[in-house]
Coordinates of C-alpha atoms and ligand atoms in Angstrom, one line a residue:
X1 CA 118.6 -5.0 -7.9
X2 CA 116.3 -4.2 -5.7
X3 CA 113.5 -6.2 -4.1
X4 CA 110.7 -4.3 -3.0
X5 CA 108.6 -6.0 -0.5
X6 CA 105.2 -5.5 -0.1
X7 CA 103.3 -6.5 2.7
X8 CA 99.9 -5.6 3.0
X9 CA 99.4 -2.0 3.5
X10 CA 102.3 -0.9 4.8
X11 CA 104.8 2.0 3.2
X12 CA 107.6 0.3 1.8
X13 CA 111.3 1.5 0.6
X14 CA 113.4 0.4 -2.0
X15 CA 116.8 2.3 -2.6
X16 CA 115.8 5.6 -3.7
X17 CA 112.3 5.2 -4.0
X18 CA 110.1 5.5 -1.9
X19 CA 106.6 3.2 -3.0
X20 CA 103.7 4.3 -0.8
X21 CA 100.7 1.9 -0.4
X22 CA 97.5 3.2 1.0
X23 CA 94.3 2.0 1.5
X24 CA 91.4 2.9 -1.3
X25 CA 88.0 4.2 -0.6
X26 CA 85.1 2.2 -0.7
X27 CA 83.7 4.4 -3.5
X28 CA 87.0 4.0 -5.5
X29 CA 86.9 0.3 -5.8
X30 CA 86.2 -0.5 -9.3
X31 CA 82.8 -2.7 -9.7
X32 CA 84.4 -5.7 -10.7
X33 CA 86.6 -6.1 -7.4
X34 CA 86.1 -7.0 -3.8
X35 CA 88.2 -6.0 -0.9
X36 CA 91.6 -6.2 -1.5
X37 CA 93.3 -3.1 -3.4
X38 CA 96.8 -2.1 -3.0
X39 CA 97.5 1.5 -4.3
X40 CA 101.0 2.2 -4.8
X41 CA 102.9 5.4 -6.3
X42 CA 104.5 4.9 -9.1
X43 CA 105.3 8.3 -10.5
X44 CA 106.6 7.9 -14.6
X45 CA 108.3 11.2 -16.3
X46 CA 108.0 11.5 -20.4
X47 CA 110.6 9.2 -21.1
X48 CA 109.5 6.2 -19.1
X49 CA 107.5 3.4 -21.2
X50 CA 104.6 1.2 -19.4
X51 CA 104.1 -2.4 -20.1
X52 CA 100.9 -4.0 -19.0
X53 CA 100.0 -7.7 -20.1
X54 CA 96.8 -8.4 -21.9
X55 CA 94.1 -10.2 -20.7
X56 CA 94.9 -13.5 -23.4
X57 CA 97.3 -14.8 -25.5
X58 CA 95.2 -12.9 -28.3
X59 CA 94.8 -9.6 -26.1
X60 CA 97.2 -6.7 -27.8
X61 CA 100.1 -6.4 -25.1
X62 CA 102.9 -3.5 -26.0
X63 CA 105.0 -1.1 -24.2
X64 CA 103.2 2.4 -24.1
X65 CA 104.3 5.7 -23.6
X66 CA 102.7 7.3 -20.5
X67 CA 100.6 9.5 -22.6
X68 CA 99.3 6.7 -25.0
X69 CA 95.6 6.0 -25.3
X70 CA 94.3 2.1 -25.2
X71 CA 91.2 1.7 -26.4
X72 CA 88.6 -0.9 -26.7
X73 CA 86.0 -1.1 -28.9
X74 CA 83.8 2.2 -30.3
X75 CA 80.5 2.3 -28.0
X76 CA 78.5 2.3 -31.5
X77 CA 80.7 -0.7 -32.3
X78 CA 80.1 -2.5 -28.9
X79 CA 76.9 -2.4 -29.3
X80 CA 76.5 -3.4 -33.1
X81 CA 78.8 -6.0 -31.9
X82 CA 77.0 -7.1 -28.9
X83 CA 75.1 -10.1 -30.7
X84 CA 78.1 -11.3 -31.9
X85 CA 80.0 -11.2 -28.6
X86 CA 82.6 -9.3 -29.9
X87 CA 83.6 -8.1 -26.3
X88 CA 83.8 -11.7 -25.3
X89 CA 87.1 -12.6 -26.7
X90 CA 88.3 -10.3 -24.3
X91 CA 88.1 -8.5 -21.1
X92 CA 86.1 -5.8 -22.7
X93 CA 82.9 -7.0 -20.9
X94 CA 84.2 -7.4 -17.2
X95 CA 86.9 -4.6 -17.1
X96 CA 86.9 -1.0 -17.7
X97 CA 88.9 0.4 -20.5
X98 CA 88.8 4.4 -19.4
X99 CA 89.8 5.3 -23.0
X100 CA 91.6 8.1 -21.4
X101 CA 95.4 9.2 -22.4
X102 CA 97.6 7.7 -19.6
X103 CA 95.1 5.1 -18.4
X104 CA 96.1 1.3 -18.5
X105 CA 95.5 -2.0 -17.3
X106 CA 96.4 -5.3 -17.8
X107 CA 96.4 -8.8 -16.2
X108 CA 99.5 -11.3 -13.9
X109 CA 102.1 -8.6 -14.3
X110 CA 103.1 -5.1 -15.3
X111 CA 106.4 -3.1 -15.4
X112 CA 107.7 0.6 -15.6
X113 CA 110.9 0.7 -17.5
X114 CA 113.3 3.2 -17.2
X115 CA 116.0 3.2 -20.0
X116 CA 117.1 -0.6 -18.8
X117 CA 115.6 -0.6 -15.3
X118 CA 112.8 -2.5 -15.2
X119 CA 110.3 -2.0 -12.0
X120 CA 108.3 -4.9 -12.0
X121 CA 105.0 -5.7 -10.2
X122 CA 103.7 -9.5 -10.2
X123 CA 101.1 -12.0 -8.8
X124 CA 103.1 -14.6 -8.0
X125 CA 99.7 -16.8 -7.4
X126 CA 96.6 -16.4 -9.5
X127 CA 94.9 -19.2 -8.3
X128 CA 92.6 -17.1 -6.1
X129 CA 91.8 -14.8 -9.1
X130 CA 93.4 -13.0 -11.4
X131 CA 95.7 -9.7 -10.3
X132 CA 94.6 -6.6 -12.6
X133 CA 97.1 -4.0 -12.4
X134 CA 95.4 -0.4 -13.6
X135 CA 97.2 2.5 -13.7
X136 CA 96.4 6.5 -14.4
X137 CA 100.2 8.3 -15.7
X138 CA 97.9 11.9 -14.3
X139 CA 98.3 10.5 -10.6
X140 CA 101.2 8.2 -10.9
X141 CA 99.1 5.8 -9.1
X142 CA 99.7 1.7 -9.7
X143 CA 95.9 -0.3 -8.3
X144 CA 96.3 -3.3 -7.8
X145 CA 93.4 -5.6 -7.2
X146 CA 92.2 -9.2 -7.3
X147 CA 89.5 -9.4 -9.4
X148 CA 86.6 -10.6 -8.1
X149 CA 83.8 -10.4 -10.7
X150 CA 80.2 -10.1 -9.2
X151 CA 79.3 -12.8 -7.0
X152 CA 82.8 -14.0 -6.1
X153 CA 82.6 -15.2 -2.6
X154 CA 86.5 -16.3 -1.8
X155 CA 89.6 -15.4 -0.2
X156 CA 90.9 -12.5 -2.8
X157 CA 94.4 -11.7 -0.8
X158 CA 96.5 -9.9 -3.2
X159 CA 100.1 -12.2 -3.7
X160 CA 102.6 -9.5 -5.1
X161 CA 106.0 -9.3 -5.5
X162 CA 108.0 -6.3 -7.2
X163 CA 111.6 -6.0 -8.4
X164 CA 113.8 -3.7 -9.7
X165 CA 116.4 -3.9 -11.7
X166 CA 117.6 -5.2 -15.4
X167 CA 115.2 -7.1 -17.7
X168 CA 116.8 -10.5 -16.9
X169 CA 117.4 -9.8 -13.1
X170 CA 113.5 -8.8 -12.9
X171 CA 111.8 -11.8 -14.6
X172 CA 114.3 -14.5 -12.8
X173 CA 113.3 -13.1 -9.6
X174 CA 110.1 -13.5 -10.6
X175 CA 109.8 -16.7 -12.0
X176 CA 111.8 -17.9 -8.9
X177 CA 109.2 -16.6 -6.4
X178 CA 106.6 -18.1 -8.5
X179 CA 108.6 -21.5 -8.0
X180 CA 109.1 -20.9 -4.1
X181 CA 106.2 -19.7 -2.9
X182 CA 103.7 -21.8 -5.4
X183 CA 105.3 -24.4 -7.0
X184 CA 104.8 -23.2 -10.5
X185 CA 107.9 -24.1 -12.6
X186 CA 108.4 -24.0 -16.1
X187 CA 107.7 -28.0 -17.8
X188 CA 110.8 -29.4 -19.4
X189 CA 109.8 -29.1 -23.2
X190 CA 112.3 -28.9 -25.9
X191 CA 112.0 -25.9 -28.7
X192 CA 110.0 -27.5 -31.3
X193 CA 109.8 -26.3 -35.7
X194 CA 107.3 -27.7 -37.6
X195 CA 104.1 -26.9 -39.9
X196 CA 100.5 -25.8 -38.8
X197 CA 97.8 -26.2 -41.5
X198 CA 96.0 -23.2 -40.6
X199 CA 97.0 -20.5 -42.5
X200 CA 97.2 -22.3 -45.4
X201 CA 94.2 -23.8 -45.5
X202 CA 92.2 -22.7 -42.9
X203 CA 89.2 -25.0 -42.0
X204 CA 89.3 -26.2 -45.9
X205 CA 91.4 -29.2 -45.0
X206 CA 90.9 -33.1 -46.1
X207 CA 93.0 -36.2 -45.7
X208 CA 94.0 -35.5 -49.2
X209 CA 95.5 -32.0 -48.4
X210 CA 96.9 -32.7 -45.5
X211 CA 98.7 -35.9 -47.5
X212 CA 99.9 -33.4 -50.0
X213 CA 101.0 -31.0 -46.8
X214 CA 102.8 -33.9 -45.6
X215 CA 104.6 -34.6 -48.5
X216 CA 105.9 -31.6 -49.2
X217 CA 107.1 -30.0 -45.7
X218 CA 108.6 -33.8 -44.7
X219 CA 111.1 -33.2 -47.5
X220 CA 112.4 -29.9 -45.6
X221 CA 111.2 -30.7 -42.3
X222 CA 114.1 -32.2 -39.6
X223 CA 113.8 -35.5 -37.6
X224 CA 111.7 -34.6 -34.5
X225 CA 109.8 -31.6 -35.7
X226 CA 106.1 -31.0 -35.9
X227 CA 103.6 -31.5 -38.1
X228 CA 100.2 -29.9 -36.7
X229 CA 96.9 -30.6 -38.1
X230 CA 94.6 -27.8 -37.4
X231 CA 90.5 -26.4 -37.0
X232 CA 88.8 -28.3 -39.9
X233 CA 89.2 -32.0 -39.1
X234 CA 86.4 -32.7 -36.6
X235 CA 82.5 -33.4 -37.0
X236 CA 82.0 -29.9 -35.4
X237 CA 83.1 -28.0 -32.3
X238 CA 82.5 -30.0 -29.3
X239 CA 82.5 -33.3 -31.0
X240 CA 85.7 -34.6 -31.5
X241 CA 85.7 -37.4 -33.9
X242 CA 87.0 -37.3 -37.3
X243 CA 84.7 -35.9 -39.7
X244 CA 84.7 -38.8 -42.5
X245 CA 83.4 -37.5 -45.4
X246 CA 86.7 -35.5 -45.1
X247 CA 89.0 -38.0 -43.1
X248 CA 87.5 -41.1 -44.1
X249 CA 90.4 -43.3 -43.1
X250 CA 90.1 -41.6 -39.3
X251 CA 92.9 -39.4 -37.8
X252 CA 94.7 -42.5 -36.7
X253 CA 96.2 -42.7 -40.5
X254 CA 97.5 -39.7 -40.7
X255 CA 99.5 -39.8 -36.9
X256 CA 100.6 -42.8 -38.8
X257 CA 101.9 -40.9 -42.0
X258 CA 103.3 -38.2 -39.7
X259 CA 105.2 -40.6 -37.8
X260 CA 106.4 -42.5 -40.9
X261 CA 108.0 -39.4 -41.7
X262 CA 109.7 -39.1 -39.2
X263 CA 107.8 -35.8 -37.3
X264 CA 105.8 -35.5 -34.1
X265 CA 102.1 -35.2 -35.1
X266 CA 99.8 -32.1 -33.5
X267 CA 96.1 -31.5 -33.5
X268 CA 94.3 -28.6 -32.8
X269 CA 90.8 -28.8 -30.6
X270 CA 89.3 -26.2 -28.3
X271 CA 88.2 -28.5 -25.9
X272 CA 86.0 -26.3 -23.4
X273 CA 83.9 -25.0 -26.5
X274 CA 81.2 -26.3 -28.4
X275 CA 79.6 -24.7 -31.4
X276 CA 75.7 -24.1 -31.3
X277 CA 75.1 -26.5 -34.1
X278 CA 76.6 -29.1 -32.7
X279 CA 75.2 -32.4 -31.9
X280 CA 76.6 -32.6 -28.3
X281 CA 74.3 -29.5 -27.4
X282 CA 71.4 -31.6 -28.6
X283 CA 72.3 -34.4 -26.8
X284 CA 73.4 -32.8 -23.6
X285 CA 72.1 -29.1 -23.3
X286 CA 72.7 -29.5 -19.4
X287 CA 76.3 -29.2 -20.1
X288 CA 76.4 -26.0 -21.1
X289 CA 77.8 -23.1 -18.5
X290 CA 75.0 -21.1 -17.7
X291 CA 75.1 -17.3 -16.8
X292 CA 72.3 -15.8 -15.3
X293 CA 70.0 -18.6 -16.5
X294 CA 71.0 -18.9 -19.6
X295 CA 73.9 -20.3 -21.9
X296 CA 76.6 -18.0 -21.8
X297 CA 77.4 -17.3 -25.5
X298 CA 81.1 -17.1 -25.8
X299 CA 81.7 -15.5 -29.4
X300 CA 80.6 -15.7 -32.8
X301 CA 83.3 -18.4 -34.5
X302 CA 81.5 -21.5 -36.3
X303 CA 78.3 -19.9 -36.0
X304 CA 78.6 -19.0 -32.6
X305 CA 79.2 -20.7 -29.5
X306 CA 78.9 -21.9 -26.0
X307 CA 80.8 -23.0 -22.8
X308 CA 81.4 -26.4 -21.5
X309 CA 80.8 -26.1 -17.4
X310 CA 84.1 -28.0 -16.3
X311 CA 81.8 -28.6 -12.9
X312 CA 79.6 -30.9 -14.9
X313 CA 80.6 -34.6 -14.4
X314 CA 79.3 -35.8 -17.3
X315 CA 81.5 -33.1 -19.6
X316 CA 84.8 -34.0 -17.3
X317 CA 84.3 -37.6 -18.0
X318 CA 83.5 -36.7 -21.9
X319 CA 86.5 -34.3 -22.2
X320 CA 88.6 -37.2 -20.7
X321 CA 87.8 -39.7 -22.8
X322 CA 88.3 -37.1 -26.0
X323 CA 91.6 -37.2 -24.7
X324 CA 92.7 -40.6 -24.1
X325 CA 91.2 -41.1 -27.8
X326 CA 93.2 -38.1 -29.1
X327 CA 96.4 -38.9 -27.8
X328 CA 96.3 -42.7 -26.5
X329 CA 94.1 -44.4 -29.2
X330 CA 95.5 -42.0 -32.3
X331 CA 98.7 -41.5 -31.0
X332 CA 99.4 -37.5 -30.9
X333 CA 102.4 -36.2 -29.4
X334 CA 100.6 -32.7 -28.9
X335 CA 97.4 -30.9 -28.5
X336 CA 97.0 -27.5 -29.7
X337 CA 94.3 -26.7 -27.1
X338 CA 92.2 -23.1 -28.4
X339 CA 89.8 -21.0 -27.0
X340 CA 90.5 -21.8 -23.3
X341 CA 89.4 -18.4 -21.8
X342 CA 86.1 -20.1 -22.7
X343 CA 86.0 -22.2 -19.3
X344 CA 85.8 -19.6 -17.3
X345 CA 83.9 -16.2 -18.4
X346 CA 82.6 -15.5 -15.1
X347 CA 82.8 -16.5 -11.4
X348 CA 81.4 -19.6 -10.4
X349 CA 77.8 -19.0 -8.8
X350 CA 76.4 -22.8 -8.6
X351 CA 77.6 -25.8 -7.3
X352 CA 80.5 -27.1 -4.6
X353 CA 82.8 -24.5 -6.3
X354 CA 80.3 -22.0 -5.4
X355 CA 81.7 -18.8 -5.3
X356 CA 85.0 -18.8 -6.9
X357 CA 86.6 -16.3 -8.8
X358 CA 87.1 -16.5 -12.5
X359 CA 90.7 -16.7 -12.5
X360 CA 90.5 -19.5 -9.8
X361 CA 88.0 -21.4 -12.1
X362 CA 90.4 -20.8 -15.3
X363 CA 93.1 -22.3 -12.9
X364 CA 91.3 -25.4 -12.4
X365 CA 90.5 -25.6 -16.3
X366 CA 94.6 -25.9 -16.6
X367 CA 94.8 -28.5 -14.2
X368 CA 92.2 -30.3 -15.6
X369 CA 94.0 -30.0 -18.7
X370 CA 97.3 -30.8 -17.8
X371 CA 95.9 -34.1 -15.6
X372 CA 94.1 -35.3 -18.9
X373 CA 96.6 -34.8 -20.7
X374 CA 99.5 -36.9 -18.9
X375 CA 103.0 -36.1 -20.1
X376 CA 101.8 -35.3 -23.9
X377 CA 102.7 -31.9 -25.3
X378 CA 100.1 -29.0 -24.8
X379 CA 100.3 -25.5 -26.7
X380 CA 97.9 -23.4 -25.2
X381 CA 96.0 -20.6 -27.3
X382 CA 93.5 -18.3 -26.4
X383 CA 94.3 -18.8 -22.8
X384 CA 94.9 -16.0 -20.0
X385 CA 98.5 -16.3 -19.5
X386 CA 98.9 -16.5 -15.6
X387 CA 97.0 -19.6 -15.2
X388 CA 98.6 -21.5 -17.9
X389 CA 102.4 -21.1 -16.3
X390 CA 104.0 -24.3 -15.6
X391 CA 100.8 -26.0 -16.8
X392 CA 101.5 -26.1 -20.8
X393 CA 104.3 -27.0 -22.7
X394 CA 104.3 -24.2 -25.2
X395 CA 102.1 -21.0 -25.5
X396 CA 100.6 -18.5 -28.1
X397 CA 101.7 -15.4 -26.8
X398 CA 99.9 -13.2 -29.2
X399 CA 97.1 -13.0 -31.8
X400 CA 96.8 -14.7 -35.0
X401 CA 99.3 -13.7 -37.7
X402 CA 97.4 -12.4 -40.5
X403 CA 97.7 -13.0 -44.2
X404 CA 98.2 -9.0 -44.6
X405 CA 99.4 -6.3 -42.3
X406 CA 97.2 -5.0 -39.8
X407 CA 93.4 -6.3 -40.6
X408 CA 91.1 -3.6 -42.1
X409 CA 90.4 -0.7 -40.5
X410 CA 87.0 -1.7 -39.4
X411 CA 88.4 -5.2 -38.0
X412 CA 90.8 -3.4 -35.6
X413 CA 87.9 -1.1 -33.9
X414 CA 86.1 -4.4 -33.1
X415 CA 88.6 -5.7 -30.3
X416 CA 91.8 -5.9 -28.7
X417 CA 92.4 -9.7 -30.0
X418 CA 92.1 -9.1 -33.5
X419 CA 94.0 -11.1 -36.3
X420 CA 97.2 -8.6 -37.1
X421 CA 100.6 -9.6 -38.1
X422 CA 101.5 -6.4 -36.5
X423 CA 100.1 -6.9 -33.4
X424 CA 101.3 -10.5 -33.5
X425 CA 104.9 -8.8 -33.7
X426 CA 104.3 -6.7 -30.8
X427 CA 103.1 -9.4 -28.9
X428 CA 106.0 -11.6 -29.2
X429 CA 108.6 -8.9 -28.7
X430 CA 107.2 -7.5 -25.6
X431 CA 106.0 -10.8 -24.0
X432 CA 109.8 -12.4 -24.9
X433 CA 110.5 -12.1 -21.2
X434 CA 108.1 -15.5 -20.7
X435 CA 109.8 -17.8 -23.3
X436 CA 112.1 -19.9 -21.1
X437 CA 110.1 -19.5 -18.0
X438 CA 106.7 -19.5 -17.8
X439 CA 106.7 -21.9 -20.9
X440 CA 108.2 -22.0 -24.3
X441 CA 106.7 -18.9 -26.2
X442 CA 104.8 -19.4 -29.6
X443 CA 104.6 -16.4 -31.6
X444 CA 102.5 -18.1 -34.5
X445 CA 103.7 -19.0 -37.9
X446 CA 105.3 -17.2 -40.0
X447 CA 105.0 -16.8 -43.9
X448 CA 107.8 -17.0 -46.5
X449 CA 105.3 -17.9 -49.6
X450 CA 104.5 -15.4 -52.1
X451 CA 101.1 -16.9 -52.8
X452 CA 97.8 -16.5 -51.3
X453 CA 99.6 -14.1 -49.2
X454 CA 99.3 -9.6 -48.9
X455 CA 102.4 -9.0 -46.7
X456 CA 105.4 -7.6 -49.1
X457 CA 108.2 -9.5 -48.7
X458 CA 109.8 -6.9 -46.0
X459 CA 106.8 -7.8 -43.9
X460 CA 107.1 -11.4 -44.1
X461 CA 111.0 -11.1 -43.4
X462 CA 110.5 -8.8 -40.2
X463 CA 107.7 -11.0 -39.0
X464 CA 109.6 -14.4 -39.7
X465 CA 112.7 -13.2 -38.0
X466 CA 110.6 -12.2 -35.1
X467 CA 109.5 -15.5 -34.7
X468 CA 112.9 -16.9 -35.0
X469 CA 114.2 -14.5 -32.6
X470 CA 112.2 -14.5 -29.4
X471 CA 109.9 -17.4 -30.0
X472 CA 110.8 -21.2 -28.9
X473 CA 108.3 -22.4 -31.2
X474 CA 108.8 -22.1 -34.7
X475 CA 105.9 -23.3 -37.4
X476 CA 105.6 -22.1 -40.8
X477 CA 102.4 -22.7 -42.8
X478 CA 103.4 -22.6 -46.4
X479 CA 103.1 -25.3 -48.9
X480 CA 107.2 -26.3 -47.7
X481 CA 107.4 -28.6 -51.0
X482 CA 107.0 -25.5 -53.2
X483 CA 109.9 -23.4 -51.7
X484 CA 112.5 -22.3 -54.5
X485 CA 115.9 -22.1 -53.6
X486 CA 115.7 -18.5 -52.0
X487 CA 112.8 -19.6 -50.0
X488 CA 114.9 -22.4 -48.8
X489 CA 117.8 -20.3 -48.0
X490 CA 115.8 -18.1 -45.8
X491 CA 114.1 -20.9 -44.3
X492 CA 117.8 -22.6 -43.2
X493 CA 118.8 -19.1 -42.1
X494 CA 115.6 -18.7 -39.9
X495 CA 116.1 -21.9 -38.4
X496 CA 119.7 -20.9 -37.6
X497 CA 118.5 -18.0 -35.7
X498 CA 115.8 -19.8 -33.9
X499 CA 118.2 -23.0 -33.1
X500 CA 121.4 -20.7 -31.9
X501 CA 119.7 -17.3 -31.2
X502 CA 121.9 -15.7 -33.1
X503 CA 121.3 -12.1 -33.0
X504 CA 119.3 -10.8 -36.1
X505 CA 119.0 -7.0 -37.2
X506 CA 116.0 -6.4 -35.4
X507 CA 115.5 -2.2 -35.5
X508 CA 112.7 -2.2 -37.3
X509 CA 110.7 -2.6 -33.8
X510 CA 111.5 0.4 -32.4
X511 CA 109.2 2.2 -35.3
X512 CA 107.0 -0.5 -35.2
X513 CA 105.9 -1.4 -31.9
Ligands
9PG601 C1 91.4 -22.2 -35.6 C2 92.3 -20.9 -35.3 C3 93.7 -21.2 -35.3 C4 94.1 -20.2 -34.6 C5 93.7 -19.5 -33.1 C6 92.1 -19.6 -33.6 O1 87.8 -14.5 -33.7 N1 88.8 -14.1 -32.9 O2 88.7 -13.4 -32.5 C7 89.6 -15.3 -33.8 C8 91.1 -15.4 -32.7 C9 91.6 -16.2 -33.1 C10 91.6 -17.4 -33.8 C11 90.4 -17.6 -33.8 C12 89.1 -16.6 -33.9 O3 92.2 -18.3 -34.4 O4 94.4 -18.8 -32.7 O5 95.7 -20.3 -34.5 O6 94.4 -22.3 -34.7 O7 91.8 -20.0 -34.0 O8 89.9 -21.9 -35.7

């Protein structure tokens, strides 16, 4: 394996291959960025494949051919989607998607693959900002820059390492660099299997439906597995108290029921988000994150939502109490923390952290979560992956699985974070190297059920096998109590693939991703 040393802007040599770096002319520096740009000659031939890691959990991340075109939203859809903030789920509002064949970009790491040889470029420190890699196959130039956003005024030095070798060699080398240089090390969590309520009932959950799901699942799940209650239990996004119309016994009663079956209890929340009509906004309008003098509209879920300002002492005190209640009073073992990118859409332009970049703010937000959760388990979701390294136990590495294969044509054009089983398969496959290195990968739930689903039996099984093979977090969202003999046997097979990483035939992936 070659360790390619990158020191400032000096030319470097790695084995046969020379990787040249040069300073970029100021007018070529993209608008998101301030000072430090590294340019590397990384020629590629038509047989090479390239990978650029997407902005956050849900952003489509797959290997591309040098002549592929990666699109964001069509301009007209961008315009139509503007009032809904459709671009704000991803990086569409702060990075440039050239949409020319051969132009790609990604965050924190990227690689070129020539057969089995990977040339990996990766950041070993994102605490001063996101490292953005942009590539143009026509020139063979890879630009590496720190995302400053407008107004960031901080140290923007790059912390890049590069390696050439086999898949395991280069990813092991990167993670050893992360540990020695930045102290980033995966948390010692164990793989976890179980159930999530979301893709079974979506937000339509009550104490009764959750109890019925628990009855069914506990017949099949094993001791120590996870039963996770998703979105729908709370008073509103922002007010993390039980909705007593739906959960009159309160959430502690659910935890006790789950524990009495020998299962771990998990709960969903989106701690940095607050829905438009939440009582929290009426009580504390000053807690919202402001940009250009107005609260930053973060997206259209739950009728529209905003972000909380993690620099507001009231917000910090409030969230600390929320976690104390959920984890210590109610006794949940795991929290699924979602829509985390909400915390840092922009650099910090006020207060004591003035001038920090959005990536730096995101890392700070993730550290706060770990502090508030102590040693309880965190599943990160809707989160930029680099800032989650070493801080969450489990992390969703792809978009939401959908009940159909690839969503509607129209939705596919909206952004790169859409709900899609097909994309979820690609994401989980192409981010597989993070599993067990950065955290344990959550590929999202699989389905074996035949009702309330549009996936064909083949699609369901393909997806489930990818989840079992490449994930360390293996949840389903079926009424497991209704599994027939065949489904029980399929479930047992999947657990077996998952537990012993027994190789299963995934040759279909070639055509798919
Ligand atoms: C609960 C859900 C589930 C799910 C999460 C997240 O509009 N969007 O782009 C969008 C993407 C994902 C999403 C919701 C909306 O789902 O991934 O598992 O917890 O929230 O609301």
